[in-house]
Amino acid sequence: MVQSGSKLHEVALKKLNDRGVELEEIAELVYDLQSPYLTELSVDLCLENVKAVIRKREVQNAILTGIELDVLTEQGKLSSPLQEIIEEDESLYGIDEILALSIVNVYGSIGFTNYGFLDKTKPKLIKRLDDHTHSKQTHTFLDDIVGAIAAAAASRLAHDNPGISKIMK
């Protein structure tokens, strides 16, 4: 049976939390992305936007799919060569980024540039999730999903708050 929207939302939040992802950490990424452009920005406002992004069902589906693939990889339950590709976070695989782009696409084209920046620079939480040397967990999909949520929240924030932009003053 398919979960109701609110139940799916709860499961997605729990899965993020179980994997060591705090929404406040994602909000910090959003703040870092948007603070140069929005004069009256707070981490709380960024957190509101992160939560709004995660309330979208397609985002919840991407979270659940990506985390499940990471967990199955940790358990060695995928067929070869997919097992090794995800386990090693093969740079030419790209499906992890494709899944993440489904989240980014929800809030427009600015999300693509935000996501690209985060994926390239891997700041803060994304760097921790992408670090394969200190964790037994696989985060091939999760690091990209977190970056996509932050990018989408930053886009949502920019589009919803044109009045606090330095450009409009």
PDB file of N, CA and C in Angstrom, residues 72-141:
ATOM      1  N   LEU A  72      21.174  -0.506   0.326  1.00  0.00           N
ATOM      2  CA  LEU A  72      21.334  -1.806  -0.344  1.00  0.00           C
ATOM      3  C   LEU A  72      22.785  -2.026  -0.769  1.00  0.00           C
ATOM      4  N   THR A  73      23.455  -0.965  -1.161  1.00  0.00           N
ATOM      5  CA  THR A  73      24.870  -1.056  -1.522  1.00  0.00           C
ATOM      6  C   THR A  73      25.701  -1.432  -0.300  1.00  0.00           C
ATOM      7  N   GLU A  74      25.444  -0.777   0.832  1.00  0.00           N
ATOM      8  CA  GLU A  74      26.157  -1.110   2.069  1.00  0.00           C
ATOM      9  C   GLU A  74      25.987  -2.582   2.432  1.00  0.00           C
ATOM     10  N   GLN A  75      24.804  -3.117   2.165  1.00  0.00           N
ATOM     11  CA  GLN A  75      24.491  -4.504   2.499  1.00  0.00           C
ATOM     12  C   GLN A  75      24.975  -5.493   1.438  1.00  0.00           C
ATOM     13  N   GLY A  76      25.551  -4.977   0.357  1.00  0.00           N
ATOM     14  CA  GLY A  76      26.049  -5.841  -0.708  1.00  0.00           C
ATOM     15  C   GLY A  76      24.948  -6.552  -1.474  1.00  0.00           C
ATOM     16  N   LYS A  77      23.782  -5.927  -1.577  1.00  0.00           N
ATOM     17  CA  LYS A  77      22.617  -6.586  -2.168  1.00  0.00           C
ATOM     18  C   LYS A  77      22.351  -6.232  -3.625  1.00  0.00           C
ATOM     19  N   LEU A  78      23.237  -5.477  -4.239  1.00  0.00           N
ATOM     20  CA  LEU A  78      23.043  -5.150  -5.650  1.00  0.00           C
ATOM     21  C   LEU A  78      23.860  -6.101  -6.515  1.00  0.00           C
ATOM     22  N   SER A  79      23.436  -6.277  -7.726  1.00  0.00           N
ATOM     23  CA  SER A  79      24.163  -7.122  -8.666  1.00  0.00           C
ATOM     24  C   SER A  79      25.394  -6.397  -9.185  1.00  0.00           C
ATOM     25  N   SER A  80      26.402  -7.163  -9.510  1.00  0.00           N
ATOM     26  CA  SER A  80      27.607  -6.624 -10.140  1.00  0.00           C
ATOM     27  C   SER A  80      27.287  -6.334 -11.602  1.00  0.00           C
ATOM     28  N   PRO A  81      27.749  -5.271 -12.159  1.00  0.00           N
ATOM     29  CA  PRO A  81      28.725  -4.299 -11.662  1.00  0.00           C
ATOM     30  C   PRO A  81      28.111  -3.117 -10.931  1.00  0.00           C
ATOM     31  N   LEU A  82      26.761  -3.046 -10.834  1.00  0.00           N
ATOM     32  CA  LEU A  82      26.132  -1.905 -10.168  1.00  0.00           C
ATOM     33  C   LEU A  82      26.593  -1.789  -8.720  1.00  0.00           C
ATOM     34  N   GLN A  83      26.749  -2.911  -8.042  1.00  0.00           N
ATOM     35  CA  GLN A  83      27.227  -2.914  -6.658  1.00  0.00           C
ATOM     36  C   GLN A  83      28.541  -2.139  -6.541  1.00  0.00           C
ATOM     37  N   GLU A  84      29.489  -2.463  -7.371  1.00  0.00           N
ATOM     38  CA  GLU A  84      30.808  -1.833  -7.299  1.00  0.00           C
ATOM     39  C   GLU A  84      30.773  -0.377  -7.768  1.00  0.00           C
ATOM     40  N   ILE A  85      29.957  -0.099  -8.741  1.00  0.00           N
ATOM     41  CA  ILE A  85      29.854   1.280  -9.251  1.00  0.00           C
ATOM     42  C   ILE A  85      29.356   2.221  -8.160  1.00  0.00           C
ATOM     43  N   ILE A  86      28.282   1.826  -7.472  1.00  0.00           N
ATOM     44  CA  ILE A  86      27.719   2.680  -6.419  1.00  0.00           C
ATOM     45  C   ILE A  86      28.630   2.676  -5.195  1.00  0.00           C
ATOM     46  N   GLU A  87      29.167   1.521  -4.859  1.00  0.00           N
ATOM     47  CA  GLU A  87      30.075   1.409  -3.713  1.00  0.00           C
ATOM     48  C   GLU A  87      31.276   2.339  -3.856  1.00  0.00           C
ATOM     49  N   GLU A  88      31.821   2.421  -5.051  1.00  0.00           N
ATOM     50  CA  GLU A  88      33.002   3.247  -5.311  1.00  0.00           C
ATOM     51  C   GLU A  88      32.639   4.684  -5.688  1.00  0.00           C
ATOM     52  N   ASP A  89      31.355   4.967  -5.798  1.00  0.00           N
ATOM     53  CA  ASP A  89      30.883   6.286  -6.230  1.00  0.00           C
ATOM     54  C   ASP A  89      31.588   6.683  -7.528  1.00  0.00           C
ATOM     55  N   GLU A  90      31.530   5.770  -8.477  1.00  0.00           N
ATOM     56  CA  GLU A  90      32.171   5.919  -9.788  1.00  0.00           C
ATOM     57  C   GLU A  90      31.812   7.271 -10.404  1.00  0.00           C
ATOM     58  N   SER A  91      32.808   8.033 -10.770  1.00  0.00           N
ATOM     59  CA  SER A  91      32.599   9.404 -11.251  1.00  0.00           C
ATOM     60  C   SER A  91      31.803   9.475 -12.555  1.00  0.00           C
ATOM     61  N   LEU A  92      31.850   8.460 -13.370  1.00  0.00           N
ATOM     62  CA  LEU A  92      31.108   8.492 -14.634  1.00  0.00           C
ATOM     63  C   LEU A  92      29.718   7.860 -14.529  1.00  0.00           C
ATOM     64  N   TYR A  93      29.328   7.427 -13.356  1.00  0.00           N
ATOM     65  CA  TYR A  93      28.012   6.811 -13.164  1.00  0.00           C
ATOM     66  C   TYR A  93      26.902   7.817 -13.451  1.00  0.00           C
ATOM     67  N   GLY A  94      26.854   8.919 -12.739  1.00  0.00           N
ATOM     68  CA  GLY A  94      25.959  10.030 -13.042  1.00  0.00           C
ATOM     69  C   GLY A  94      24.493   9.876 -12.685  1.00  0.00           C
ATOM     70  N   ILE A  95      24.053   8.675 -12.373  1.00  0.00           N
ATOM     71  CA  ILE A  95      22.642   8.482 -12.042  1.00  0.00           C
ATOM     72  C   ILE A  95      22.306   9.143 -10.706  1.00  0.00           C
ATOM     73  N   ASP A  96      23.261   9.199  -9.803  1.00  0.00           N
ATOM     74  CA  ASP A  96      23.039   9.890  -8.534  1.00  0.00           C
ATOM     75  C   ASP A  96      22.755  11.376  -8.766  1.00  0.00           C
ATOM     76  N   GLU A  97      23.466  11.983  -9.713  1.00  0.00           N
ATOM     77  CA  GLU A  97      23.203  13.383 -10.056  1.00  0.00           C
ATOM     78  C   GLU A  97      21.873  13.532 -10.792  1.00  0.00           C
ATOM     79  N   ILE A  98      21.523  12.578 -11.623  1.00  0.00           N
ATOM     80  CA  ILE A  98      20.244  12.640 -12.342  1.00  0.00           C
ATOM     81  C   ILE A  98      19.080  12.613 -11.357  1.00  0.00           C
ATOM     82  N   LEU A  99      19.153  11.744 -10.365  1.00  0.00           N
ATOM     83  CA  LEU A  99      18.115  11.701  -9.340  1.00  0.00           C
ATOM     84  C   LEU A  99      18.050  13.040  -8.600  1.00  0.00           C
ATOM     85  N   ALA A 100      19.205  13.585  -8.268  1.00  0.00           N
ATOM     86  CA  ALA A 100      19.255  14.878  -7.578  1.00  0.00           C
ATOM     87  C   ALA A 100      18.659  15.992  -8.436  1.00  0.00           C
ATOM     88  N   LEU A 101      18.900  15.953  -9.732  1.00  0.00           N
ATOM     89  CA  LEU A 101      18.369  16.995 -10.616  1.00  0.00           C
ATOM     90  C   LEU A 101      16.842  16.984 -10.667  1.00  0.00           C
ATOM     91  N   SER A 102      16.228  15.841 -10.360  1.00  0.00           N
ATOM     92  CA  SER A 102      14.761  15.821 -10.302  1.00  0.00           C
ATOM     93  C   SER A 102      14.256  16.712  -9.164  1.00  0.00           C
ATOM     94  N   ILE A 103      15.050  16.838  -8.119  1.00  0.00           N
ATOM     95  CA  ILE A 103      14.708  17.736  -7.011  1.00  0.00           C
ATOM     96  C   ILE A 103      14.982  19.179  -7.418  1.00  0.00           C
ATOM     97  N   VAL A 104      16.131  19.424  -7.985  1.00  0.00           N
ATOM     98  CA  VAL A 104      16.540  20.773  -8.395  1.00  0.00           C
ATOM     99  C   VAL A 104      15.531  21.365  -9.369  1.00  0.00           C
ATOM    100  N   ASN A 105      15.041  20.554 -10.261  1.00  0.00           N
ATOM    101  CA  ASN A 105      14.132  20.997 -11.320  1.00  0.00           C
ATOM    102  C   ASN A 105      12.807  21.544 -10.790  1.00  0.00           C
ATOM    103  N   VAL A 106      12.478  21.232  -9.558  1.00  0.00           N
ATOM    104  CA  VAL A 106      11.197  21.652  -8.981  1.00  0.00           C
ATOM    105  C   VAL A 106      11.088  23.176  -8.870  1.00  0.00           C
ATOM    106  N   TYR A 107      12.219  23.875  -8.701  1.00  0.00           N
ATOM    107  CA  TYR A 107      12.178  25.317  -8.456  1.00  0.00           C
ATOM    108  C   TYR A 107      12.918  26.165  -9.478  1.00  0.00           C
ATOM    109  N   GLY A 108      13.079  25.694 -10.675  1.00  0.00           N
ATOM    110  CA  GLY A 108      13.582  26.549 -11.735  1.00  0.00           C
ATOM    111  C   GLY A 108      15.066  26.476 -11.995  1.00  0.00           C
ATOM    112  N   SER A 109      15.473  27.216 -12.996  1.00  0.00           N
ATOM    113  CA  SER A 109      16.830  27.111 -13.543  1.00  0.00           C
ATOM    114  C   SER A 109      17.931  27.574 -12.600  1.00  0.00           C
ATOM    115  N   ILE A 110      17.653  28.499 -11.697  1.00  0.00           N
ATOM    116  CA  ILE A 110      18.695  28.937 -10.763  1.00  0.00           C
ATOM    117  C   ILE A 110      19.176  27.763  -9.911  1.00  0.00           C
ATOM    118  N   GLY A 111      18.307  26.801  -9.700  1.00  0.00           N
ATOM    119  CA  GLY A 111      18.668  25.614  -8.928  1.00  0.00           C
ATOM    120  C   GLY A 111      19.787  24.815  -9.561  1.00  0.00           C
ATOM    121  N   PHE A 112      19.833  24.811 -10.894  1.00  0.00           N
ATOM    122  CA  PHE A 112      20.891  24.063 -11.579  1.00  0.00           C
ATOM    123  C   PHE A 112      22.270  24.652 -11.275  1.00  0.00           C
ATOM    124  N   THR A 113      22.367  25.965 -11.294  1.00  0.00           N
ATOM    125  CA  THR A 113      23.664  26.580 -11.011  1.00  0.00           C
ATOM    126  C   THR A 113      24.020  26.418  -9.536  1.00  0.00           C
ATOM    127  N   ASN A 114      23.031  26.567  -8.653  1.00  0.00           N
ATOM    128  CA  ASN A 114      23.279  26.346  -7.224  1.00  0.00           C
ATOM    129  C   ASN A 114      23.761  24.917  -6.977  1.00  0.00           C
ATOM    130  N   TYR A 115      23.070  23.959  -7.590  1.00  0.00           N
ATOM    131  CA  TYR A 115      23.433  22.557  -7.415  1.00  0.00           C
ATOM    132  C   TYR A 115      24.836  22.282  -7.973  1.00  0.00           C
ATOM    133  N   GLY A 116      25.117  22.792  -9.145  1.00  0.00           N
ATOM    134  CA  GLY A 116      26.435  22.588  -9.743  1.00  0.00           C
ATOM    135  C   GLY A 116      27.551  23.111  -8.860  1.00  0.00           C
ATOM    136  N   PHE A 117      27.314  24.276  -8.274  1.00  0.00           N
ATOM    137  CA  PHE A 117      28.299  24.864  -7.363  1.00  0.00           C
ATOM    138  C   PHE A 117      28.509  23.955  -6.153  1.00  0.00           C
ATOM    139  N   LEU A 118      27.414  23.497  -5.540  1.00  0.00           N
ATOM    140  CA  LEU A 118      27.515  22.642  -4.357  1.00  0.00           C
ATOM    141  C   LEU A 118      28.163  21.303  -4.699  1.00  0.00           C
ATOM    142  N   ASP A 119      27.812  20.757  -5.850  1.00  0.00           N
ATOM    143  CA  ASP A 119      28.372  19.464  -6.247  1.00  0.00           C
ATOM    144  C   ASP A 119      29.870  19.569  -6.516  1.00  0.00           C
ATOM    145  N   LYS A 120      30.295  20.688  -7.034  1.00  0.00           N
ATOM    146  CA  LYS A 120      31.713  20.892  -7.344  1.00  0.00           C
ATOM    147  C   LYS A 120      32.526  21.203  -6.082  1.00  0.00           C
ATOM    148  N   THR A 121      32.005  22.078  -5.218  1.00  0.00           N
ATOM    149  CA  THR A 121      32.775  22.529  -4.056  1.00  0.00           C
ATOM    150  C   THR A 121      32.597  21.637  -2.828  1.00  0.00           C
ATOM    151  N   LYS A 122      31.495  20.938  -2.735  1.00  0.00           N
ATOM    152  CA  LYS A 122      31.193  20.011  -1.636  1.00  0.00           C
ATOM    153  C   LYS A 122      31.448  20.624  -0.246  1.00  0.00           C
ATOM    154  N   PRO A 123      30.730  21.685   0.082  1.00  0.00           N
ATOM    155  CA  PRO A 123      30.938  22.319   1.387  1.00  0.00           C
ATOM    156  C   PRO A 123      30.247  21.567   2.531  1.00  0.00           C
ATOM    157  N   LYS A 124      30.762  21.743   3.707  1.00  0.00           N
ATOM    158  CA  LYS A 124      30.153  21.348   4.981  1.00  0.00           C
ATOM    159  C   LYS A 124      29.566  19.936   4.967  1.00  0.00           C
ATOM    160  N   LEU A 125      28.264  19.829   5.151  1.00  0.00           N
ATOM    161  CA  LEU A 125      27.561  18.546   5.227  1.00  0.00           C
ATOM    162  C   LEU A 125      27.817  17.683   3.990  1.00  0.00           C
ATOM    163  N   ILE A 126      27.826  18.292   2.824  1.00  0.00           N
ATOM    164  CA  ILE A 126      28.036  17.524   1.597  1.00  0.00           C
ATOM    165  C   ILE A 126      29.428  16.892   1.609  1.00  0.00           C
ATOM    166  N   LYS A 127      30.412  17.621   2.065  1.00  0.00           N
ATOM    167  CA  LYS A 127      31.774  17.085   2.166  1.00  0.00           C
ATOM    168  C   LYS A 127      31.816  15.900   3.125  1.00  0.00           C
ATOM    169  N   ARG A 128      31.153  16.038   4.265  1.00  0.00           N
ATOM    170  CA  ARG A 128      31.116  14.945   5.245  1.00  0.00           C
ATOM    171  C   ARG A 128      30.471  13.698   4.647  1.00  0.00           C
ATOM    172  N   LEU A 129      29.359  13.885   3.947  1.00  0.00           N
ATOM    173  CA  LEU A 129      28.674  12.743   3.344  1.00  0.00           C
ATOM    174  C   LEU A 129      29.483  12.124   2.203  1.00  0.00           C
ATOM    175  N   ASP A 130      30.230  12.944   1.497  1.00  0.00           N
ATOM    176  CA  ASP A 130      31.009  12.474   0.354  1.00  0.00           C
ATOM    177  C   ASP A 130      32.323  11.818   0.769  1.00  0.00           C
ATOM    178  N   ASP A 131      32.749  12.011   2.006  1.00  0.00           N
ATOM    179  CA  ASP A 131      34.020  11.464   2.486  1.00  0.00           C
ATOM    180  C   ASP A 131      33.875   9.962   2.712  1.00  0.00           C
ATOM    181  N   HIS A 132      34.550   9.185   1.906  1.00  0.00           N
ATOM    182  CA  HIS A 132      34.438   7.724   1.956  1.00  0.00           C
ATOM    183  C   HIS A 132      35.455   7.093   2.905  1.00  0.00           C
ATOM    184  N   THR A 133      36.332   7.886   3.509  1.00  0.00           N
ATOM    185  CA  THR A 133      37.409   7.308   4.308  1.00  0.00           C
ATOM    186  C   THR A 133      37.037   7.068   5.765  1.00  0.00           C
ATOM    187  N   HIS A 134      36.068   7.811   6.312  1.00  0.00           N
ATOM    188  CA  HIS A 134      35.780   7.724   7.738  1.00  0.00           C
ATOM    189  C   HIS A 134      34.425   7.106   8.068  1.00  0.00           C
ATOM    190  N   SER A 135      33.708   6.640   7.085  1.00  0.00           N
ATOM    191  CA  SER A 135      32.371   6.122   7.339  1.00  0.00           C
ATOM    192  C   SER A 135      32.181   4.783   6.642  1.00  0.00           C
ATOM    193  N   LYS A 136      31.469   3.920   7.292  1.00  0.00           N
ATOM    194  CA  LYS A 136      31.124   2.639   6.680  1.00  0.00           C
ATOM    195  C   LYS A 136      29.847   2.766   5.847  1.00  0.00           C
ATOM    196  N   GLN A 137      29.205   3.925   5.938  1.00  0.00           N
ATOM    197  CA  GLN A 137      27.993   4.157   5.172  1.00  0.00           C
ATOM    198  C   GLN A 137      28.328   4.582   3.749  1.00  0.00           C
ATOM    199  N   THR A 138      27.446   4.189   2.839  1.00  0.00           N
ATOM    200  CA  THR A 138      27.524   4.639   1.458  1.00  0.00           C
ATOM    201  C   THR A 138      26.602   5.835   1.317  1.00  0.00           C
ATOM    202  N   HIS A 139      27.106   6.898   0.722  1.00  0.00           N
ATOM    203  CA  HIS A 139      26.299   8.102   0.501  1.00  0.00           C
ATOM    204  C   HIS A 139      26.400   8.563  -0.952  1.00  0.00           C
ATOM    205  N   THR A 140      26.524   7.620  -1.861  1.00  0.00           N
ATOM    206  CA  THR A 140      26.639   7.958  -3.272  1.00  0.00           C
ATOM    207  C   THR A 140      25.462   8.812  -3.719  1.00  0.00           C
ATOM    208  N   PHE A 141      24.271   8.467  -3.277  1.00  0.00           N
ATOM    209  CA  PHE A 141      23.082   9.228  -3.639  1.00  0.00           C
ATOM    210  C   PHE A 141      22.803  10.346  -2.647  1.00  0.00           C
TER     211      PHE A 141
END
